[in-house]
Coordinates of C-alpha atoms in Angstrom, one line a residue:
M1 CA 0.0 0.0 0.0
M2 CA 2.8 2.4 0.8
T3 CA 4.4 1.6 -2.5
R4 CA 1.3 2.9 -4.3
A5 CA 1.3 6.1 -2.2
W6 CA 4.9 6.6 -3.1
V7 CA 4.3 6.1 -6.8
M8 CA 1.3 8.4 -6.7
S9 CA 3.4 11.1 -4.9
I10 CA 6.0 10.8 -7.7
I11 CA 3.3 11.2 -10.3
C12 CA 1.9 14.2 -8.4
L13 CA 5.4 15.8 -8.4
I14 CA 5.9 15.2 -12.1
E15 CA 2.5 16.7 -12.8
M16 CA 3.2 19.8 -10.6
L17 CA 6.6 20.4 -12.1
S18 CA 5.3 20.2 -15.7
Y19 CA 3.7 23.6 -14.9
H20 CA 6.2 26.3 -14.0
G21 CA 6.7 30.0 -13.9
E22 CA 3.6 32.0 -14.5
H23 CA 1.6 28.9 -15.2
A24 CA 2.3 27.3 -11.9
Y25 CA -0.4 24.8 -11.0
Q26 CA -2.2 24.5 -7.8
L27 CA -5.0 22.1 -6.8
Q28 CA -7.3 23.0 -4.0
Q29 CA -10.5 21.2 -3.1
S30 CA -12.5 22.1 -0.1
F31 CA -16.0 21.8 1.3
D32 CA -17.9 23.7 4.0
V33 CA -18.6 21.7 7.2
V34 CA -20.1 24.7 9.0
N35 CA -21.4 27.8 7.3
L36 CA -23.0 30.2 9.7
P37 CA -23.2 34.0 9.6
G38 CA -19.8 35.2 10.8
F39 CA -18.3 31.7 11.1
R40 CA -17.2 29.3 8.4
L41 CA -15.4 26.0 8.8
E42 CA -14.1 24.3 5.7
L43 CA -12.1 21.1 5.3
G44 CA -9.9 20.5 2.2
V45 CA -6.6 19.8 0.6
L46 CA -4.1 22.1 -1.1
I47 CA -1.5 20.6 -3.5
D48 CA 1.2 22.7 -5.1
S49 CA 4.9 22.2 -6.0
L50 CA 6.1 22.4 -2.4
T51 CA 3.4 20.0 -1.2
A52 CA 4.3 17.5 -3.9
I53 CA 7.9 17.6 -2.8
M54 CA 6.9 17.0 0.8
L55 CA 4.6 14.2 -0.2
I56 CA 7.7 12.5 -1.8
V57 CA 9.6 13.0 1.5
V58 CA 6.9 11.7 3.8
T59 CA 6.0 8.7 1.6
T60 CA 9.7 7.7 1.0
V61 CA 10.5 7.8 4.7
S62 CA 7.3 6.0 5.5
L63 CA 7.9 3.3 2.9
M64 CA 11.4 2.7 4.3
V65 CA 10.0 2.4 7.9
H66 CA 7.2 0.0 6.7
I67 CA 9.8 -2.2 4.9
Y68 CA 12.1 -2.3 7.9
S69 CA 9.2 -3.0 10.3
L70 CA 8.1 -6.0 8.2
G71 CA 11.3 -7.7 9.2
Y72 CA 11.5 -6.3 12.7
M73 CA 7.9 -7.3 13.7
H74 CA 8.0 -10.7 11.9
G75 CA 6.5 -13.2 14.2
D76 CA 5.2 -10.7 16.8
I77 CA 1.7 -11.5 18.0
R78 CA 0.6 -7.8 17.8
F79 CA 1.9 -7.4 14.2
S80 CA -1.4 -6.1 12.9
R81 CA -1.9 -3.6 15.7
F82 CA 1.6 -2.2 15.1
F83 CA 1.0 -1.7 11.4
A84 CA -2.4 -0.1 12.2
Y85 CA -0.6 2.5 14.4
L86 CA 2.1 3.0 11.8
S87 CA -0.4 3.5 9.0
L88 CA -2.4 5.9 11.1
F89 CA 0.8 7.8 11.8
T90 CA 1.6 8.0 8.0
F91 CA -2.0 9.2 7.4
A92 CA -1.6 11.9 9.9
M93 CA 1.8 13.1 8.5
L94 CA 0.3 13.1 4.9
G95 CA -2.7 15.1 6.3
L96 CA -0.3 17.7 7.8
V97 CA 1.3 18.1 4.3
V98 CA -1.9 18.6 2.4
A99 CA -4.0 20.5 4.9
N100 CA -5.4 23.8 3.6
N101 CA -6.1 25.5 6.9
F102 CA -4.9 25.8 10.5
F103 CA -7.8 23.8 11.9
L104 CA -6.9 20.7 9.9
I105 CA -3.2 21.3 10.7
F106 CA -4.1 21.2 14.4
I107 CA -6.2 18.1 14.0
F108 CA -3.5 16.2 12.1
W109 CA -0.8 17.5 14.5
E110 CA -2.8 16.0 17.4
L111 CA -3.3 12.8 15.5
V112 CA 0.5 12.6 15.0
G113 CA 0.9 13.1 18.8
L114 CA -1.6 10.4 19.5
T115 CA 0.0 7.9 17.1
S116 CA 3.5 8.7 18.5
Y117 CA 2.2 7.9 21.9
L118 CA 0.8 4.6 20.7
L119 CA 3.9 3.6 18.8
I120 CA 6.4 4.6 21.6
G121 CA 4.3 2.8 24.2
F122 CA 3.7 -0.2 21.9
W123 CA 5.6 -2.5 24.3
Y124 CA 3.8 -1.3 27.3
E125 CA 5.1 -4.2 29.4
K126 CA 8.4 -2.3 29.6
K127 CA 8.5 0.5 32.2
S128 CA 10.8 2.6 29.9
A129 CA 8.3 2.5 27.1
R130 CA 5.4 3.5 29.4
T131 CA 7.5 6.4 30.8
L132 CA 8.6 7.7 27.3
A133 CA 5.1 7.4 26.0
R134 CA 3.7 9.5 28.8
K135 CA 6.4 12.1 28.3
R136 CA 5.6 12.2 24.6
L137 CA 1.9 12.8 25.3
S138 CA 2.3 15.5 27.9
R139 CA 5.2 17.7 26.8
P140 CA 3.8 19.0 23.5
R141 CA 0.6 20.1 25.3
S142 CA 2.4 23.2 26.6
A143 CA 3.7 24.1 23.1
I144 CA 0.1 23.8 21.7
W145 CA -1.3 26.1 24.4
A146 CA 1.5 28.6 23.7
F147 CA 0.7 28.4 20.0
W148 CA -3.0 29.1 20.5
S149 CA -2.5 31.8 23.1
A150 CA -0.1 33.8 20.8

């Protein structure tokens, strides 16, 4: 599955780079979730040349991690759970790359934090994994509050 995402990101990059200069291409799709007087919330994606490059970076690293993890997790009884967490992490990273507004960036950033917690604490039987997972979940909260209060 990650190989398909990697190939699609390469195709996206080739497509974006075929338009350059004044004819730079940008794809944006969005839809309104809430549309009230004075308040509008939309969800969508934005793909341009920079996004296409970042899609290559994220999918390449994720593909390498998935390949390595296949051998590392071979024979583990929680193999499926680990790959579910890893795939969710990749989804969150790709969502960060293509998000078209701060609300979606915040949602995907929190999802990255949650999946990091799940992956770090995957071997919860070990005290060190539990401790690191708790630290990973609690420390970025102060940065988020600082971000929103600024």
